[in-house]
Coordinates of N, CA and C in Angstrom, one line a residue:
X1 N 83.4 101.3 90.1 CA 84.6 101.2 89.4 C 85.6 100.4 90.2
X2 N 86.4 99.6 89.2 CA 87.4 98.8 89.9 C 88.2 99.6 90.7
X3 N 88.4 99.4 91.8 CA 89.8 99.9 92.1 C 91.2 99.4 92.7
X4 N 91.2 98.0 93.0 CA 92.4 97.6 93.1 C 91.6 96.2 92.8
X5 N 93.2 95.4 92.3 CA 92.4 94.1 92.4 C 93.5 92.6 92.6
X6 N 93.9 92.1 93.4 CA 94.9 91.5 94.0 C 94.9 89.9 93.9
X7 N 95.6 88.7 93.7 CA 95.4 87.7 93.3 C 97.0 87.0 93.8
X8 N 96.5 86.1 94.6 CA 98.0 84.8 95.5 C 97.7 83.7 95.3
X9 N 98.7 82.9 94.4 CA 98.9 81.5 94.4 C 97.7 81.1 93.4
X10 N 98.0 81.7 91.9 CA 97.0 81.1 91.4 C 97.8 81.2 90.1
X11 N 97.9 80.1 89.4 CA 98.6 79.4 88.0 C 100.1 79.7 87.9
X12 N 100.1 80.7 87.1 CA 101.6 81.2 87.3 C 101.9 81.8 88.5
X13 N 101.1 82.5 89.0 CA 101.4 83.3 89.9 C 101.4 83.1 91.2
X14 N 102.2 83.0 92.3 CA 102.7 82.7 93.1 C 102.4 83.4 94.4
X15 N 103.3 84.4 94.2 CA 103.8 85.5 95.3 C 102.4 86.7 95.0
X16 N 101.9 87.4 96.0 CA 100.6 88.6 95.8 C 101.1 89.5 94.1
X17 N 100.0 89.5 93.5 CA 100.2 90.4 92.5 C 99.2 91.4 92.3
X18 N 99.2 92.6 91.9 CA 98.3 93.5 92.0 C 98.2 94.6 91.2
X19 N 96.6 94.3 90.7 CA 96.3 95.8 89.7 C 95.8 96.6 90.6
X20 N 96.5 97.8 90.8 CA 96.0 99.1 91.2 C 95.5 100.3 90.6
X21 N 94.4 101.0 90.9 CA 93.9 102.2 90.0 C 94.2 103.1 90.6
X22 N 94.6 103.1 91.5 CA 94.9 104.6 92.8 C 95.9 104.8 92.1
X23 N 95.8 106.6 92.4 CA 97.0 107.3 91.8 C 97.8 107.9 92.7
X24 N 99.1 108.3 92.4 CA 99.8 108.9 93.4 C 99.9 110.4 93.2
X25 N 100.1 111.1 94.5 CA 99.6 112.3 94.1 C 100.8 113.6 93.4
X26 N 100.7 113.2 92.2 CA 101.0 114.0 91.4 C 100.9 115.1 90.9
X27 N 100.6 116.2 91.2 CA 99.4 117.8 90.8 C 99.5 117.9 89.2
X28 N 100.6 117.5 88.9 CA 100.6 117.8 87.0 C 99.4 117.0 86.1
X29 N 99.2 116.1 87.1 CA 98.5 114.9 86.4 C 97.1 115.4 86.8
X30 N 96.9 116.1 87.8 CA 95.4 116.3 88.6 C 94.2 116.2 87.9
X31 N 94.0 116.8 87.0 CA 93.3 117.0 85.9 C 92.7 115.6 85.1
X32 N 93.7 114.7 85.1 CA 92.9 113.9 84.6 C 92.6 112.5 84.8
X33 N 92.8 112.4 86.4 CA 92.2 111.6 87.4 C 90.7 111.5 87.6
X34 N 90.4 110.5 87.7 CA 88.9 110.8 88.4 C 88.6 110.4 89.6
X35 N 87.9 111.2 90.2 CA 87.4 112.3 91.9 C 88.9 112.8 92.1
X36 N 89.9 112.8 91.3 CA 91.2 113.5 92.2 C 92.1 112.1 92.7
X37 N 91.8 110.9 92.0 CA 92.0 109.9 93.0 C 92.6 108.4 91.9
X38 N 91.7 108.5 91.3 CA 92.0 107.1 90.5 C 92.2 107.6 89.3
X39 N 93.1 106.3 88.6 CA 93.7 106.4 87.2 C 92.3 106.4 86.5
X40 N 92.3 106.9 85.2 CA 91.6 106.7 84.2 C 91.8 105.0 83.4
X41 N 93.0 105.1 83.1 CA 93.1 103.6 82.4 C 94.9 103.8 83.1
X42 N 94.9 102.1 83.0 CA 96.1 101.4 83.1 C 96.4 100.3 82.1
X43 N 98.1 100.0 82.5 CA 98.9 99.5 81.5 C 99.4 98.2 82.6
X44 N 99.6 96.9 82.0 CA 100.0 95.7 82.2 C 101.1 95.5 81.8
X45 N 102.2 95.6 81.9 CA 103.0 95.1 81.0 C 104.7 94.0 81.6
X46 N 105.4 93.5 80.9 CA 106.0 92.9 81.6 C 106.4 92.0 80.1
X47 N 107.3 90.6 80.5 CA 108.2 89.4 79.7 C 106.8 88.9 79.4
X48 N 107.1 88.4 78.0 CA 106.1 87.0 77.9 C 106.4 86.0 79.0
X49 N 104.9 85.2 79.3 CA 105.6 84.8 80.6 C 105.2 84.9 81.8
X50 N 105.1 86.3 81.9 CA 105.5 86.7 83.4 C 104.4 87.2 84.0
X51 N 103.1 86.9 83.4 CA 101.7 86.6 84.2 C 100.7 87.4 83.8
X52 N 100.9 88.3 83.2 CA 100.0 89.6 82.4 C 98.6 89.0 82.2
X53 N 98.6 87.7 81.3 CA 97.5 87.4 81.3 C 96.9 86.7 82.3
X54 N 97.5 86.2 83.3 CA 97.1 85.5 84.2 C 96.6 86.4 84.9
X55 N 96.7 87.4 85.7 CA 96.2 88.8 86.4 C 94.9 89.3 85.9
X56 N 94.7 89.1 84.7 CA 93.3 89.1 84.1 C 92.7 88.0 84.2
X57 N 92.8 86.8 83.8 CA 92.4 86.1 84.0 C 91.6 85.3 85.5
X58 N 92.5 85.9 86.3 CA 91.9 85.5 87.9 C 91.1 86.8 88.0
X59 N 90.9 88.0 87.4 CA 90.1 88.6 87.7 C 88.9 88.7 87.8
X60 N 88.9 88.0 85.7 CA 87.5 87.1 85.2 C 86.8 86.1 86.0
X61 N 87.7 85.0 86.6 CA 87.9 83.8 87.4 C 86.7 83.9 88.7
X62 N 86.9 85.1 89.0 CA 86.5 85.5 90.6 C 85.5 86.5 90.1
X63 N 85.4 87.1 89.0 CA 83.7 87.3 88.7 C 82.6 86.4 87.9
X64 N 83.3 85.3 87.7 CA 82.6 84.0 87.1 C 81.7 83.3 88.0
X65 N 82.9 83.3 89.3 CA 82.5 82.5 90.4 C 81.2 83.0 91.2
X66 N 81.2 84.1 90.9 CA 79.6 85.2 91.6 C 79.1 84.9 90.4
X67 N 79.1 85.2 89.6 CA 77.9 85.7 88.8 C 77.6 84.7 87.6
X68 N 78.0 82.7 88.0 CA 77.5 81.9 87.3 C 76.2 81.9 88.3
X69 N 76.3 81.7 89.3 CA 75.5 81.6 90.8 C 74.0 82.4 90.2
X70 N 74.0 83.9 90.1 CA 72.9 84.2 89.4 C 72.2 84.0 88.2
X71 N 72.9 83.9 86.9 CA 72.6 83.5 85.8 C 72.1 82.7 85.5
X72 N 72.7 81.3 87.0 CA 72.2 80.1 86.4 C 70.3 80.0 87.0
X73 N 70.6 80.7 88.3 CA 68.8 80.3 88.8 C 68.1 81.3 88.2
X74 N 68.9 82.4 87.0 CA 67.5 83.3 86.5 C 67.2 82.9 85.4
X75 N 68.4 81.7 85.3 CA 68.2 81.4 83.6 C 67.9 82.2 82.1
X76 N 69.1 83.9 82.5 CA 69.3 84.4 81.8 C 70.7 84.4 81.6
X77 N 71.1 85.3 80.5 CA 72.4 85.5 80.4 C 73.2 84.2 79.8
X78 N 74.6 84.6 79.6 CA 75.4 83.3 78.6 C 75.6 81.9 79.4
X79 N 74.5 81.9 80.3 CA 74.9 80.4 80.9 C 76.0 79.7 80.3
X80 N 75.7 79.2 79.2 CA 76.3 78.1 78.2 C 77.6 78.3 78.2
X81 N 77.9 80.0 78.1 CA 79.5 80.0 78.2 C 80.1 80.1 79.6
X82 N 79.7 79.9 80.7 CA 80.3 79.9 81.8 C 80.7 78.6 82.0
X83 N 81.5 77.9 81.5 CA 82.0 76.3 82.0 C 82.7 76.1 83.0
X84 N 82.9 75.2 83.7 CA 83.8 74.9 84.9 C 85.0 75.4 84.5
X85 N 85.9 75.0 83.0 CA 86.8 75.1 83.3 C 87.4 76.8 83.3
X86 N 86.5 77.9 83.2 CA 86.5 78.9 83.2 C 86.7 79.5 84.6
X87 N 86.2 78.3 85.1 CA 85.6 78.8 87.1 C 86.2 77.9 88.3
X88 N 87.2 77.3 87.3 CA 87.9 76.3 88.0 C 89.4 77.0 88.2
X89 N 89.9 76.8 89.9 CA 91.2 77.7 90.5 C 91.8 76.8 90.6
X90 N 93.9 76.9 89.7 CA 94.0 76.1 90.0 C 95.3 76.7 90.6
X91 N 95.9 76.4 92.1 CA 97.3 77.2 92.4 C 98.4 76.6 91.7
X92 N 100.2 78.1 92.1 CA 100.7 77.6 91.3 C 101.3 76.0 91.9
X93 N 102.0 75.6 91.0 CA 102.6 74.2 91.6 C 103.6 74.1 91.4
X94 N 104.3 74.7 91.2 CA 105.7 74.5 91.1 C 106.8 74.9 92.4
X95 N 105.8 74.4 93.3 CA 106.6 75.1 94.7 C 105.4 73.9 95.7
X96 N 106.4 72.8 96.0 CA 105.0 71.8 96.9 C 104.0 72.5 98.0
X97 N 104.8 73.7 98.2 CA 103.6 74.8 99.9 C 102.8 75.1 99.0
X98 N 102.7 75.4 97.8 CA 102.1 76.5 97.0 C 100.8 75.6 96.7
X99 N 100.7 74.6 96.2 CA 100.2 73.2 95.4 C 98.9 73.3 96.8
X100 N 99.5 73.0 98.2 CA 98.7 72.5 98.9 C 97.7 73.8 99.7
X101 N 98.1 75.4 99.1 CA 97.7 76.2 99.6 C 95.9 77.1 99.0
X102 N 95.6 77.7 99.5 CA 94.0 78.2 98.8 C 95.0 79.4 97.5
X103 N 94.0 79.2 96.8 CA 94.6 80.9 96.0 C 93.5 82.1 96.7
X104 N 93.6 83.1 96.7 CA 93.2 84.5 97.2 C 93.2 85.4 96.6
X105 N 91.9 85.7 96.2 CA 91.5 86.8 95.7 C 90.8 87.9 96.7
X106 N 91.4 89.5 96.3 CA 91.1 90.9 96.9 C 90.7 91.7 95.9
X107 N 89.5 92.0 96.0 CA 88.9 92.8 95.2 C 88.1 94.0 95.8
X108 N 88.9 95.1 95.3 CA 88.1 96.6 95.5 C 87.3 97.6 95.0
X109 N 86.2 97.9 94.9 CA 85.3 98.1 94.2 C 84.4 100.0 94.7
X110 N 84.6 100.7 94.0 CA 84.1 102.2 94.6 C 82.5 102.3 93.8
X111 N 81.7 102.9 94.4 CA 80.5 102.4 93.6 C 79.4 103.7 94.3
X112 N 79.3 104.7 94.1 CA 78.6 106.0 94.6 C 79.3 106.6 95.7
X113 N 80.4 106.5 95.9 CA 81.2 107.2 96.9 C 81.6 106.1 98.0
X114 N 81.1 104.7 97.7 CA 81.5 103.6 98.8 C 82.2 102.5 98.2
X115 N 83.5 102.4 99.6 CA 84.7 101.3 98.7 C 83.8 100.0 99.5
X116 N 84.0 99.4 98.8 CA 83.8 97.4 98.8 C 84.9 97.2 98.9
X117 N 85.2 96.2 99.9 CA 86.3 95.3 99.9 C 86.0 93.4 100.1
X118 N 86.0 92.8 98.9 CA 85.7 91.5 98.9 C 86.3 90.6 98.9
X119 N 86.8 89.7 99.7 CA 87.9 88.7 99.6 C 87.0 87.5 99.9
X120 N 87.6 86.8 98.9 CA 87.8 85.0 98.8 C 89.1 84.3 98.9
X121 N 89.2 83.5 99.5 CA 90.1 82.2 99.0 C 89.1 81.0 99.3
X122 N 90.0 79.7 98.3 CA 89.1 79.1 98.1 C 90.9 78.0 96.9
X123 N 89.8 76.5 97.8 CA 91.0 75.6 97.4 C 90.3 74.0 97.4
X124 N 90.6 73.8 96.1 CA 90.0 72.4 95.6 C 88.3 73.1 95.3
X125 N 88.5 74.4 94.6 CA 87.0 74.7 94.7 C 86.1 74.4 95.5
X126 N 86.6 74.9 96.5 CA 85.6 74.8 97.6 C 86.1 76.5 98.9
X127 N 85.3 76.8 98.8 CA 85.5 78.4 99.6 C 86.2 77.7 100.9
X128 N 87.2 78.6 101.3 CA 87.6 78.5 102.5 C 87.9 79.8 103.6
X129 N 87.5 80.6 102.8 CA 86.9 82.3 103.5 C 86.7 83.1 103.0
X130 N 85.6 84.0 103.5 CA 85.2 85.2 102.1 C 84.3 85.9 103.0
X131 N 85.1 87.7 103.0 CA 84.5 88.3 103.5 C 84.1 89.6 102.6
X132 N 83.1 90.5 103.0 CA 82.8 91.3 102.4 C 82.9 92.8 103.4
X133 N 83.8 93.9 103.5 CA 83.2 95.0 104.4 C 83.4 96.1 103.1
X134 N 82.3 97.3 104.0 CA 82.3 98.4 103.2 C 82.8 99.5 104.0
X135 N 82.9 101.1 103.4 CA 83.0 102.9 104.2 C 82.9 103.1 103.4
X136 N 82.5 104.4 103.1 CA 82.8 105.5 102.6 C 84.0 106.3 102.3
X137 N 84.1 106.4 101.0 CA 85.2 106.9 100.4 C 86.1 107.9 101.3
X138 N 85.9 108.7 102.2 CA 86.1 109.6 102.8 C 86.5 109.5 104.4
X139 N 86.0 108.5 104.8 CA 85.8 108.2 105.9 C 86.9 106.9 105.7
X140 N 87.5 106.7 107.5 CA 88.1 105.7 107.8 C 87.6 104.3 108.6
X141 N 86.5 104.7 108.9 CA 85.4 103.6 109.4 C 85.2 102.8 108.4
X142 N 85.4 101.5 108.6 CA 85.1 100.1 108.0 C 83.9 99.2 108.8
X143 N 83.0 98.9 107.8 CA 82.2 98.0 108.5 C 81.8 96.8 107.7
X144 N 81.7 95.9 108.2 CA 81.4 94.3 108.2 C 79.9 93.8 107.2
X145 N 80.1 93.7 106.3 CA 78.7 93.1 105.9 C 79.1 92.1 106.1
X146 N 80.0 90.6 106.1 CA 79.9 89.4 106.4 C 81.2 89.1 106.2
X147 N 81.5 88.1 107.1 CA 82.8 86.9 107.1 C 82.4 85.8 107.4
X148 N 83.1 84.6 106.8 CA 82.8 83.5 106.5 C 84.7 82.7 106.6
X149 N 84.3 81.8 107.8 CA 85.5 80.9 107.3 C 85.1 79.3 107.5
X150 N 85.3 79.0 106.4 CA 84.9 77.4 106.0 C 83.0 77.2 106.5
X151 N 82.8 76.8 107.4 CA 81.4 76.5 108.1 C 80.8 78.0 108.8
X152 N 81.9 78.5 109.3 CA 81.3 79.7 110.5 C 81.2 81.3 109.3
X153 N 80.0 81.1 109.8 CA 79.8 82.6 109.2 C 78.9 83.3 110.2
X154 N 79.3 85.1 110.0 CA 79.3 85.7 110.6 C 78.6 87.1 109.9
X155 N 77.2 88.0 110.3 CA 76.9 88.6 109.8 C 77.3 89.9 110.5
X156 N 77.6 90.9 109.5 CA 78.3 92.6 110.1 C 76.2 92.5 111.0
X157 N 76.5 94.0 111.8 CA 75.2 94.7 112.0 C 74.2 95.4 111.1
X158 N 75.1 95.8 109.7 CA 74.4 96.4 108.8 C 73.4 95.0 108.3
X159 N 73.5 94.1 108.5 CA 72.4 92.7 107.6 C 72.2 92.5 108.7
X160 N 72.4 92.1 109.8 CA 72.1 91.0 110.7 C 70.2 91.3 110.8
X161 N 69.8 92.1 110.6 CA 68.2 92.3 110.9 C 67.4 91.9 109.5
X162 N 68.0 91.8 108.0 CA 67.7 91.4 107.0 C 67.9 90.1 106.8
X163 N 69.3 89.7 107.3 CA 69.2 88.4 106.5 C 69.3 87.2 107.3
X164 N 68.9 85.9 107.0 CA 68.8 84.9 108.0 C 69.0 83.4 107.1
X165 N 70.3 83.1 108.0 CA 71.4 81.9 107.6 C 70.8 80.5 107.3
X166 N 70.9 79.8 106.9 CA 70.5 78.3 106.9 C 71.8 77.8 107.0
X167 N 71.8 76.2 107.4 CA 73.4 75.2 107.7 C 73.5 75.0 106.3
X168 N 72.9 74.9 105.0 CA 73.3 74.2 104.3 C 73.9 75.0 102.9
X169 N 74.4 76.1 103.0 CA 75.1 76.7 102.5 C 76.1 76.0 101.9
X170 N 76.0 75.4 100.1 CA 77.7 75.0 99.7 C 78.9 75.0 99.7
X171 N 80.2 74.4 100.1 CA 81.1 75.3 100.1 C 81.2 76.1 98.6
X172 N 81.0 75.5 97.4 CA 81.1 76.2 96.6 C 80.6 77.3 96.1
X173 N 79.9 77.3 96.7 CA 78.6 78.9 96.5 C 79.3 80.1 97.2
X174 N 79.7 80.8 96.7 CA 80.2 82.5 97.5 C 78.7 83.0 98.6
X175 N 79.1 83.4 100.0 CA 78.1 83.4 100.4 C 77.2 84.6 99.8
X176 N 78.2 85.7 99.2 CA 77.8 86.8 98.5 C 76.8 86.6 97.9
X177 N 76.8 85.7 97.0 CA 75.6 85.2 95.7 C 74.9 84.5 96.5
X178 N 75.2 84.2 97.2 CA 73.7 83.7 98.1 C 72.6 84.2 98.6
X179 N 73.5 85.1 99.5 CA 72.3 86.4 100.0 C 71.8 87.3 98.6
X180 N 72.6 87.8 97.4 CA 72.3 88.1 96.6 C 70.6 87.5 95.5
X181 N 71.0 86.5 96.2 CA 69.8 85.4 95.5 C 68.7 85.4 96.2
X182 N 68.7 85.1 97.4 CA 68.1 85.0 98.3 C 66.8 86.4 99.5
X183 N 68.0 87.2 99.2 CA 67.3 88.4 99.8 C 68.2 89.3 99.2
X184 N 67.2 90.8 98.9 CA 67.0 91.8 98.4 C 67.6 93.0 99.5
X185 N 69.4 92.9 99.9 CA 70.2 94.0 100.8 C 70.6 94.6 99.3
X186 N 70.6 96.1 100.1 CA 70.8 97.4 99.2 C 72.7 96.9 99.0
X187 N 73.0 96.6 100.2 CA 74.9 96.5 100.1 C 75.2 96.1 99.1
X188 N 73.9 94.6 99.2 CA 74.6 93.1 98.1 C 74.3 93.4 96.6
X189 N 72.9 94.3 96.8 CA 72.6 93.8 95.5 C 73.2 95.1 94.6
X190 N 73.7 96.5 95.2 CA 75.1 97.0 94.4 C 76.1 96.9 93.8
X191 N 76.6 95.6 94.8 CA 78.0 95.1 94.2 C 77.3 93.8 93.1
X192 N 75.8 93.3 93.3 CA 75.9 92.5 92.4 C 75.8 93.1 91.0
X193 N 75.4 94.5 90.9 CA 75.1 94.9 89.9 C 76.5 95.3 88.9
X194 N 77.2 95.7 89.5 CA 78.7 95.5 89.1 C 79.7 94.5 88.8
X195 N 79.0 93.3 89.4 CA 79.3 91.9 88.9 C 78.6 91.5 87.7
X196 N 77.5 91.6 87.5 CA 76.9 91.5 86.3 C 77.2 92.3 84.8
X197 N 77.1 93.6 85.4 CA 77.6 94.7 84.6 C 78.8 93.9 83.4
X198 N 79.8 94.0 85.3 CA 81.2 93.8 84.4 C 81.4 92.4 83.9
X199 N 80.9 91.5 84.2 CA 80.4 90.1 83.4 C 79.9 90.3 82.0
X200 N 78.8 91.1 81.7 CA 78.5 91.1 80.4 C 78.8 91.9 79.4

């Protein structure tokens, strides 16, 4: 399940904006949270204008960006409709720092009692960092399945004995979908399933 989902410097949007599902703790409301914790559904609202759809849109954006990567070498699924210009980031520009900066995407993800935390940025379509850690819902321990900035990547200890790097990794390829493609980790191929999922 989604649980937060955060997006900087991308079309209209400028300054950090963010969907959150966490709830605050309220007791009247208890009941109709789920685990005690997250909203059931949320509400968007705001001026025409003022980014609503853009916040969706970069959400689509950054599950496009994973999950054309699969579709396309399984040669299943809506290939056809995943076009660049669907998967193409463009920041805002109406501010010259802004124009020459990455946009950034933070994505939080709970999925049998374990939060994901996946960040990209990524500028001129081309990745310029993207890391992946995971814990347990319960727990305050964080650990590293992979960081990546521009050329250097870095595998947590939970893969380092599964998975094994090549130089020629795209910048445009999420390293995520790579390993996902490539080798069969219980971490990766969870969240890919949720990428897919929520893709189709």
């Amino acid at each position: 399940m989604l649980t937060q989902f955060s997006v900087t410097n991308f079309q209209c949007i400028k300054e950090k904006a963010t969907l959150d599902m966490r709830a605050i703790k309220l007791s009247e409301f208890k009941d109709t949270l789920i685990n005690d914790r997250l909203l059931p559904v949320a509400a968007i609202y705001g001026p025409n204008g003022g980014g609503k759809s853009t916040l969706l849109r970069a959400l689509f954006t950054l599950q496009r960006l994973v999950v054309k990567q699969f579709l396309s070498v399984k040669g299943t699924g809506p290939i056809s409709d995943i076009k660049m210009s669907d998967t193409s980031v463009v920041p805002f520009k109406f501010a010259p720092e802004s124009a020459n900066k990455p946009t950034e995407f933070e994505l939080f993800i709970e999925i049998e009692g374990i939060e994901y935390k996946y960040y990209m940025s990524i500028f001129d379509n081309k990745i310029v960092d993207e890391s992946l850690y995971f814990k347990k819902v319960e727990s305050k321990v964080i650990k590293e399945v992979f960081s990546r900035h521009k050329n250097e990547i870095t595998l947590g200890a939970v893969i380092t004995n599964e998975v094994k790097l090549v130089d020629n990794i795209a910048d445009e390829v999420p390293l995520f979908a790579w390993i996902g493609l490539v080798y069969k980790v219980d971490i990766i191929e969870k969240l890919k399933i949720w990428f897919l999922d929520a893709f189709c």
